[in-house]
Amino acid sequence: MIGQIHADGLAKMAQDGEIVAVGAADPSEPSRAATARNCTFEYLTDDPRRVIEDPDVDAVMITSPTSTHRDLVLATVEAGKALLCEKPLAPSFAEVRELCGALEQAKGPAQVGFHSRFHPIVDQIRRLVQSAELGVPMGYTLRDDQYWPTGAVVPGHSSWRSDRAQAGGGALLEHSIHAADIVCWLFGPALRVSASTRSVFGFDVEDVAAVTVEHASGVVGTILSVFNGVRGREERRFEVFFERGALEATTDFIVGAAEDSYLVQRPDAAPERPDLDAMREEHFVALGLPRRDFVFYTYPADRQWVRCMQDGVPASPGFADALRAHELVDAAYRSASTRSTASV
């Protein structure tokens, strides 16, 4: 599914003359056909190494199930190609560390699919934190929920995410690694974590995780991650409290989603509710986006990766950023298993 979404972004960049879509690989013929409907590649294949080792390919985008990332990332690094790998990086933290170590030798920009960073509301929250205009951030609460992305809940959906051997974890790793990235991006690396998890649907990965995080900066916060049975639901609710103010925000992964909201409260002042359309347009102009006919924030993320290649500069968010997010999630899993606080 995410591969098809990225393919749509590649098609837009190909139409604008920014890239050439050379090859796409997937062992499943229906998946190859679905990808080809969104982007016209020069060829399709069932062998990913054909694409990775193709001398006409400068960059490789890895949007396959989590358990396949390790081998594909290492092969891409060995081939000396730029790469973008979807989150999470790997099912186990040991593999994540291995990949981050290998990326130190990468010859081109290496980006991770944390496209939530490209949401205008998340960008605005970061600006507010960095400006310190409301004082020091004190604490936060983040609720991150989504429908269960598995065939047992959504007919026709792929089911690997409910299998620990393939996914490595459930709602916290597969979905809320985005949330872990956001809070580390805003408040710095986690220092200590305390967590509890549940598996209500009966899969061998969690569908509920409650996490308390203490950041090295002193900021403390909570993350509630949920995979639920409400088909189509996907929402993140974020509240941040400062010395002299508070903000409330809701985001989705869709551009202009009905759920989007942003409110700032300052002392002795009426709540501020900025024009979200104007905020979004200002954000897209700052990113230099040439078009507006995209649905997901993967497009601006993917286009930045391409621009980094063209400009010869490091990509962001990179594998070091991903390591911070994975460190938080790994500590949460260790805490839940031992029923004690875990250090990062």
Tab-separated table of C-alpha atoms in Angstrom:
chain	number	residue	atom	x	y	z
A	1	MET	CA	0.000	0.000	0.000
A	2	ILE	CA	2.678	2.525	0.958
A	3	GLY	CA	4.644	1.550	-2.163
A	4	GLN	CA	1.674	2.514	-4.322
A	5	ILE	CA	1.412	5.864	-2.503
A	6	HIS	CA	5.106	6.571	-3.053
A	7	ALA	CA	4.727	5.529	-6.710
A	8	ASP	CA	2.148	8.283	-7.176
A	9	GLY	CA	4.682	10.818	-5.883
A	10	LEU	CA	7.348	9.440	-8.214
A	11	ALA	CA	4.949	9.824	-11.136
A	12	LYS	CA	4.426	13.486	-10.279
A	13	MET	CA	8.170	14.118	-10.118
A	14	ALA	CA	8.651	12.246	-13.398
A	15	GLN	CA	5.959	14.390	-15.028
A	16	ASP	CA	7.815	17.497	-13.818
A	17	GLY	CA	11.105	16.226	-15.252
A	18	GLU	CA	12.733	15.891	-11.837
A	19	ILE	CA	13.370	12.139	-12.031
A	20	VAL	CA	13.190	9.162	-14.376
A	21	ALA	CA	11.216	6.187	-13.003
A	22	VAL	CA	13.476	3.338	-14.138
A	23	GLY	CA	12.327	0.135	-12.454
A	24	ALA	CA	10.001	-1.276	-9.812
A	25	ALA	CA	10.329	-4.665	-8.118
A	26	ASP	CA	7.899	-6.800	-6.155
A	27	PRO	CA	7.581	-10.596	-5.918
A	28	SER	CA	3.801	-10.234	-6.281
A	29	GLU	CA	2.456	-9.667	-9.798
A	30	PRO	CA	-0.738	-7.950	-8.540
A	31	SER	CA	1.408	-5.597	-6.455
A	32	ARG	CA	3.592	-4.786	-9.454
A	33	ALA	CA	0.472	-4.066	-11.500
A	34	ALA	CA	-0.947	-1.828	-8.755
A	35	THR	CA	2.303	0.126	-8.550
A	36	ALA	CA	2.422	0.485	-12.336
A	37	ARG	CA	-1.076	1.986	-12.324
A	38	ASN	CA	0.281	4.864	-10.235
A	39	CYS	CA	3.598	5.362	-12.034
A	40	THR	CA	4.914	4.282	-15.422
A	41	PHE	CA	8.284	2.596	-14.937
A	42	GLU	CA	10.608	1.552	-17.751
A	43	TYR	CA	10.353	-2.015	-16.492
A	44	LEU	CA	8.812	-4.164	-13.734
A	45	THR	CA	10.515	-7.172	-12.174
A	46	ASP	CA	10.138	-9.675	-9.357
A	47	ASP	CA	13.836	-9.263	-8.451
A	48	PRO	CA	14.739	-6.205	-6.348
A	49	ARG	CA	18.456	-6.704	-6.992
A	50	ARG	CA	17.875	-6.078	-10.678
A	51	VAL	CA	16.747	-2.566	-9.772
A	52	ILE	CA	19.378	-2.002	-7.078
A	53	GLU	CA	22.252	-3.116	-9.319
A	54	ASP	CA	20.978	-1.434	-12.501
A	55	PRO	CA	23.656	1.088	-13.601
A	56	ASP	CA	20.883	3.424	-14.811
A	57	VAL	CA	19.462	3.626	-11.273
A	58	ASP	CA	20.930	6.369	-9.061
A	59	ALA	CA	18.582	6.007	-6.098
A	60	VAL	CA	16.500	3.252	-4.533
A	61	MET	CA	13.245	3.643	-2.609
A	62	ILE	CA	12.460	0.746	-0.236
A	63	THR	CA	8.739	0.497	0.593
A	64	SER	CA	8.455	-3.234	1.278
A	65	PRO	CA	7.393	-5.039	4.504
A	66	THR	CA	9.636	-4.352	7.493
A	67	SER	CA	11.235	-7.810	7.591
A	68	THR	CA	12.713	-7.250	4.102
A	69	HIS	CA	14.351	-3.889	4.817
A	70	ARG	CA	17.680	-5.147	6.160
A	71	ASP	CA	18.814	-7.040	3.069
A	72	LEU	CA	17.557	-4.373	0.669
A	73	VAL	CA	19.195	-1.513	2.569
A	74	LEU	CA	22.525	-3.322	2.811
A	75	ALA	CA	22.418	-4.199	-0.892
A	76	THR	CA	21.684	-0.571	-1.778
A	77	VAL	CA	24.556	0.701	0.370
A	78	GLU	CA	26.887	-1.860	-1.195
A	79	ALA	CA	25.795	-0.678	-4.657
A	80	GLY	CA	26.649	2.898	-3.696
A	81	LYS	CA	23.148	4.242	-4.343
A	82	ALA	CA	21.165	6.900	-2.528
A	83	LEU	CA	18.222	5.417	-0.675
A	84	LEU	CA	14.961	6.130	1.063
A	85	CYS	CA	13.680	3.417	3.410
A	86	GLU	CA	10.224	3.334	4.912
A	87	LYS	CA	9.713	3.124	8.658
A	88	PRO	CA	10.203	1.145	10.812
A	89	LEU	CA	13.718	0.265	9.718
A	90	ALA	CA	13.674	-3.344	10.932
A	91	PRO	CA	11.723	-5.753	13.170
A	92	SER	CA	14.466	-5.881	15.832
A	93	PHE	CA	16.498	-3.135	17.445
A	94	ALA	CA	19.703	-5.107	16.829
A	95	GLU	CA	19.016	-4.932	13.084
A	96	VAL	CA	18.244	-1.211	13.359
A	97	ARG	CA	21.642	-0.595	14.940
A	98	GLU	CA	23.305	-2.710	12.253
A	99	LEU	CA	21.679	-0.678	9.495
A	100	CYS	CA	22.544	2.647	11.116
A	101	GLY	CA	26.154	1.520	11.368
A	102	ALA	CA	26.192	0.462	7.726
A	103	LEU	CA	24.751	3.806	6.637
A	104	GLU	CA	27.856	5.564	7.924
A	105	GLN	CA	29.447	4.293	4.705
A	106	ALA	CA	26.594	5.384	2.437
A	107	LYS	CA	27.682	7.417	-0.599
A	108	GLY	CA	24.398	9.198	-1.243
A	109	PRO	CA	21.577	10.785	0.766
A	110	ALA	CA	19.843	8.225	2.993
A	111	GLN	CA	16.390	9.236	4.215
A	112	VAL	CA	13.784	7.474	6.356
A	113	GLY	CA	10.035	7.687	5.659
A	114	PHE	CA	9.036	9.921	8.566
A	115	HIS	CA	6.720	12.003	6.402
A	116	SER	CA	4.862	13.401	9.434
A	117	ARG	CA	7.686	15.928	9.707
A	118	PHE	CA	6.404	17.452	6.465
A	119	HIS	CA	2.938	18.186	7.870
A	120	PRO	CA	2.447	21.968	8.212
A	121	ILE	CA	0.928	21.619	11.692
A	122	VAL	CA	3.854	19.542	12.963
A	123	ASP	CA	6.221	22.078	11.376
A	124	GLN	CA	4.366	24.895	13.130
A	125	ILE	CA	4.647	23.118	16.487
A	126	ARG	CA	8.410	22.780	15.983
A	127	ARG	CA	8.645	26.497	15.204
A	128	LEU	CA	6.790	27.305	18.426
A	129	VAL	CA	9.091	25.047	20.463
A	130	GLN	CA	12.266	26.431	18.895
A	131	SER	CA	11.241	30.077	19.201
A	132	ALA	CA	10.651	29.751	22.984
A	133	GLU	CA	8.003	32.463	22.667
A	134	LEU	CA	5.830	30.527	25.134
A	135	GLY	CA	8.780	29.650	27.326
A	136	VAL	CA	10.234	26.229	27.985
A	137	PRO	CA	8.127	23.212	26.951
A	138	MET	CA	7.089	21.362	30.105
A	139	GLY	CA	5.170	18.270	29.042
A	140	TYR	CA	3.003	16.734	26.349
A	141	THR	CA	0.402	14.101	25.688
A	142	LEU	CA	0.135	12.420	22.286
A	143	ARG	CA	-2.623	9.993	21.282
A	144	ASP	CA	-1.919	8.107	18.065
A	145	ASP	CA	-4.615	5.783	16.731
A	146	GLN	CA	-5.381	3.943	13.499
A	147	TYR	CA	-7.597	1.164	12.195
A	148	TRP	CA	-5.964	-2.278	12.458
A	149	PRO	CA	-4.075	-2.595	9.116
A	150	THR	CA	-4.523	-6.337	8.693
A	151	GLY	CA	-6.746	-8.589	6.620
A	152	ALA	CA	-8.551	-10.006	9.651
A	153	VAL	CA	-9.980	-6.516	10.321
A	154	VAL	CA	-9.979	-4.959	6.844
A	155	PRO	CA	-10.860	-7.520	4.132
A	156	GLY	CA	-8.333	-7.497	1.311
A	157	HIS	CA	-5.648	-5.768	3.360
A	158	SER	CA	-2.189	-7.332	3.705
A	159	SER	CA	-1.752	-9.117	7.042
A	160	TRP	CA	1.976	-9.099	7.749
A	161	ARG	CA	1.648	-6.270	10.296
A	162	SER	CA	-0.177	-8.587	12.726
A	163	ASP	CA	2.655	-11.150	12.548
A	164	ARG	CA	5.523	-10.498	14.970
A	165	ALA	CA	8.022	-12.434	12.819
A	166	GLN	CA	7.454	-9.998	9.950
A	167	ALA	CA	6.590	-6.760	11.747
A	168	GLY	CA	8.598	-7.019	14.975
A	169	GLY	CA	5.916	-5.178	16.934
A	170	GLY	CA	2.418	-3.795	16.685
A	171	ALA	CA	0.853	-0.353	17.034
A	172	LEU	CA	3.842	1.211	18.771
A	173	LEU	CA	6.533	0.097	16.311
A	174	GLU	CA	4.583	-0.079	13.067
A	175	HIS	CA	2.440	3.045	13.477
A	176	SER	CA	3.646	5.187	16.374
A	177	ILE	CA	7.296	5.114	15.376
A	178	HIS	CA	6.089	8.328	13.675
A	179	ALA	CA	5.065	9.699	17.080
A	180	ALA	CA	8.389	8.625	18.602
A	181	ASP	CA	10.196	10.504	15.832
A	182	ILE	CA	8.103	13.631	16.327
A	183	VAL	CA	8.638	13.896	20.092
A	184	CYS	CA	12.392	13.242	19.750
A	185	TRP	CA	12.569	15.845	16.958
A	186	LEU	CA	10.780	18.391	19.122
A	187	PHE	CA	12.168	17.693	22.590
A	188	GLY	CA	15.391	15.758	22.058
A	189	PRO	CA	16.300	12.118	22.728
A	190	ALA	CA	14.480	10.028	25.305
A	191	LEU	CA	16.312	9.239	28.534
A	192	ARG	CA	13.947	6.915	30.429
A	193	VAL	CA	10.754	5.157	29.409
A	194	SER	CA	7.968	3.324	31.241
A	195	ALA	CA	5.338	1.398	29.257
A	196	SER	CA	2.490	-1.086	29.287
A	197	THR	CA	1.024	-2.943	26.301
A	198	ARG	CA	-2.048	-5.049	25.460
A	199	SER	CA	-3.059	-7.415	22.637
A	200	VAL	CA	-6.840	-7.105	22.641
A	201	PHE	CA	-7.408	-8.538	19.146
A	202	GLY	CA	-5.425	-11.683	19.940
A	203	PHE	CA	-2.500	-11.188	17.554
A	204	ASP	CA	1.045	-11.783	18.772
A	205	VAL	CA	1.829	-8.053	18.588
A	206	GLU	CA	0.359	-5.281	20.719
A	207	ASP	CA	-2.592	-3.178	19.636
A	208	VAL	CA	-2.432	-0.833	22.653
A	209	ALA	CA	0.669	0.765	24.177
A	210	ALA	CA	0.806	3.430	26.889
A	211	VAL	CA	4.236	5.034	27.218
A	212	THR	CA	5.630	7.630	29.624
A	213	VAL	CA	8.759	9.325	28.318
A	214	GLU	CA	11.389	11.418	30.091
A	215	HIS	CA	13.573	13.304	27.628
A	216	ALA	CA	17.183	14.283	28.298
A	217	SER	CA	16.004	17.910	27.966
A	218	GLY	CA	13.774	17.430	31.023
A	219	VAL	CA	10.496	17.427	29.081
A	220	VAL	CA	8.142	14.624	30.137
A	221	GLY	CA	5.251	13.241	28.139
A	222	THR	CA	2.915	10.371	27.377
A	223	ILE	CA	2.174	8.483	24.172
A	224	LEU	CA	-0.935	6.331	23.766
A	225	SER	CA	-0.792	4.161	20.647
A	226	VAL	CA	-3.846	2.225	19.479
A	227	PHE	CA	-4.753	-0.088	16.601
A	228	ASN	CA	-8.570	-0.281	16.717
A	229	GLY	CA	-11.419	-1.798	14.750
A	230	VAL	CA	-12.814	1.452	13.305
A	231	ARG	CA	-12.078	0.999	9.608
A	232	GLY	CA	-10.786	4.156	7.966
A	233	ARG	CA	-9.919	5.920	11.227
A	234	GLU	CA	-6.449	7.457	11.507
A	235	GLU	CA	-5.759	10.411	13.782
A	236	ARG	CA	-3.061	11.937	15.982
A	237	ARG	CA	-4.026	14.255	18.857
A	238	PHE	CA	-1.159	16.245	20.357
A	239	GLU	CA	-1.132	18.651	23.310
A	240	VAL	CA	1.988	20.497	24.462
A	241	PHE	CA	2.212	22.593	27.618
A	242	PHE	CA	4.696	25.461	27.978
A	243	GLU	CA	5.584	27.847	30.801
A	244	ARG	CA	3.370	30.531	29.288
A	245	GLY	CA	0.956	28.737	27.057
A	246	ALA	CA	-0.464	25.554	25.624
A	247	LEU	CA	-1.258	24.171	22.206
A	248	GLU	CA	-3.700	21.561	20.964
A	249	ALA	CA	-3.358	19.985	17.527
A	250	THR	CA	-4.895	17.154	15.542
A	251	THR	CA	-3.347	15.761	12.368
A	252	ASP	CA	-3.901	13.027	9.821
A	253	PHE	CA	-1.733	11.688	6.996
A	254	ILE	CA	-3.979	13.207	4.323
A	255	VAL	CA	-3.432	16.738	3.040
A	256	GLY	CA	-6.269	18.980	4.208
A	257	ALA	CA	-7.858	16.254	6.338
A	258	ALA	CA	-11.085	17.114	8.120
A	259	GLU	CA	-9.441	16.142	11.425
A	260	ASP	CA	-6.735	18.822	11.150
A	261	SER	CA	-6.864	21.449	13.889
A	262	TYR	CA	-4.485	23.831	15.649
A	263	LEU	CA	-5.116	26.002	18.692
A	264	VAL	CA	-2.716	28.066	20.836
A	265	GLN	CA	-3.568	29.557	24.215
A	266	ARG	CA	-1.540	32.361	25.784
A	267	PRO	CA	-1.987	34.085	29.168
A	268	ASP	CA	-4.906	36.522	29.283
A	269	ALA	CA	-5.669	36.171	25.574
A	270	ALA	CA	-8.319	34.574	23.429
A	271	PRO	CA	-7.406	31.193	21.905
A	272	GLU	CA	-5.655	31.501	18.537
A	273	ARG	CA	-6.973	29.390	15.665
A	274	PRO	CA	-4.953	30.185	12.552
A	275	ASP	CA	-6.224	29.653	9.026
A	276	LEU	CA	-5.081	26.099	8.255
A	277	ASP	CA	-5.333	26.539	4.494
A	278	ALA	CA	-3.043	29.576	4.673
A	279	MET	CA	-0.663	27.728	7.012
A	280	ARG	CA	-0.498	24.790	4.633
A	281	GLU	CA	0.115	26.988	1.591
A	282	GLU	CA	2.870	28.942	3.346
A	283	HIS	CA	4.499	25.634	4.312
A	284	PHE	CA	4.349	24.252	0.764
A	285	VAL	CA	5.789	27.484	-0.651
A	286	ALA	CA	8.680	27.264	1.833
A	287	LEU	CA	9.323	23.698	0.661
A	288	GLY	CA	9.388	24.902	-2.946
A	289	LEU	CA	6.708	22.465	-4.074
A	290	PRO	CA	5.729	23.056	-7.716
A	291	ARG	CA	2.263	21.446	-7.460
A	292	ARG	CA	-0.616	20.929	-5.072
A	293	ASP	CA	-2.348	17.868	-6.564
A	294	PHE	CA	-1.063	15.378	-3.993
A	295	VAL	CA	-3.013	13.618	-1.264
A	296	PHE	CA	-0.370	12.368	1.180
A	297	TYR	CA	2.621	14.033	2.820
A	298	THR	CA	4.863	11.364	1.303
A	299	TYR	CA	5.188	13.533	-1.825
A	300	PRO	CA	6.938	16.525	-0.161
A	301	ALA	CA	9.111	14.084	1.822
A	302	ASP	CA	10.097	12.155	-1.307
A	303	ARG	CA	10.734	15.335	-3.260
A	304	GLN	CA	13.056	16.653	-0.558
A	305	TRP	CA	15.029	13.406	-0.823
A	306	VAL	CA	15.382	13.957	-4.577
A	307	ARG	CA	16.449	17.576	-4.043
A	308	CYS	CA	19.085	16.464	-1.527
A	309	MET	CA	20.509	14.131	-4.175
A	310	GLN	CA	20.550	16.921	-6.735
A	311	ASP	CA	22.201	19.341	-4.298
A	312	GLY	CA	24.616	16.788	-2.849
A	313	VAL	CA	23.574	17.384	0.757
A	314	PRO	CA	22.560	14.946	3.538
A	315	ALA	CA	18.905	13.954	3.662
A	316	SER	CA	16.656	14.565	6.662
A	317	PRO	CA	15.173	12.769	8.511
A	318	GLY	CA	18.071	10.367	8.248
A	319	PHE	CA	19.052	7.103	9.851
A	320	ALA	CA	20.438	8.857	12.954
A	321	ASP	CA	16.981	10.364	13.481
A	322	ALA	CA	15.424	6.935	13.032
A	323	LEU	CA	17.799	5.483	15.601
A	324	ARG	CA	16.495	7.929	18.233
A	325	ALA	CA	12.899	6.955	17.523
A	326	HIS	CA	13.746	3.248	17.594
A	327	GLU	CA	15.633	3.700	20.870
A	328	LEU	CA	12.471	5.084	22.458
A	329	VAL	CA	10.321	2.235	21.118
A	330	ASP	CA	12.843	-0.437	22.113
A	331	ALA	CA	13.006	0.967	25.661
A	332	ALA	CA	9.190	0.911	25.792
A	333	TYR	CA	9.094	-2.763	24.823
A	334	ARG	CA	11.767	-3.606	27.405
A	335	SER	CA	9.852	-1.685	30.051
A	336	ALA	CA	6.582	-3.441	29.209
A	337	SER	CA	8.210	-6.882	29.360
A	338	THR	CA	9.939	-6.254	32.703
A	339	ARG	CA	7.222	-4.023	34.212
A	340	SER	CA	9.892	-1.519	35.188
A	341	THR	CA	11.367	1.727	33.885
A	342	ALA	CA	13.905	1.238	31.100
A	343	SER	CA	16.826	3.500	30.281
A	344	VAL	CA	17.433	4.406	26.649
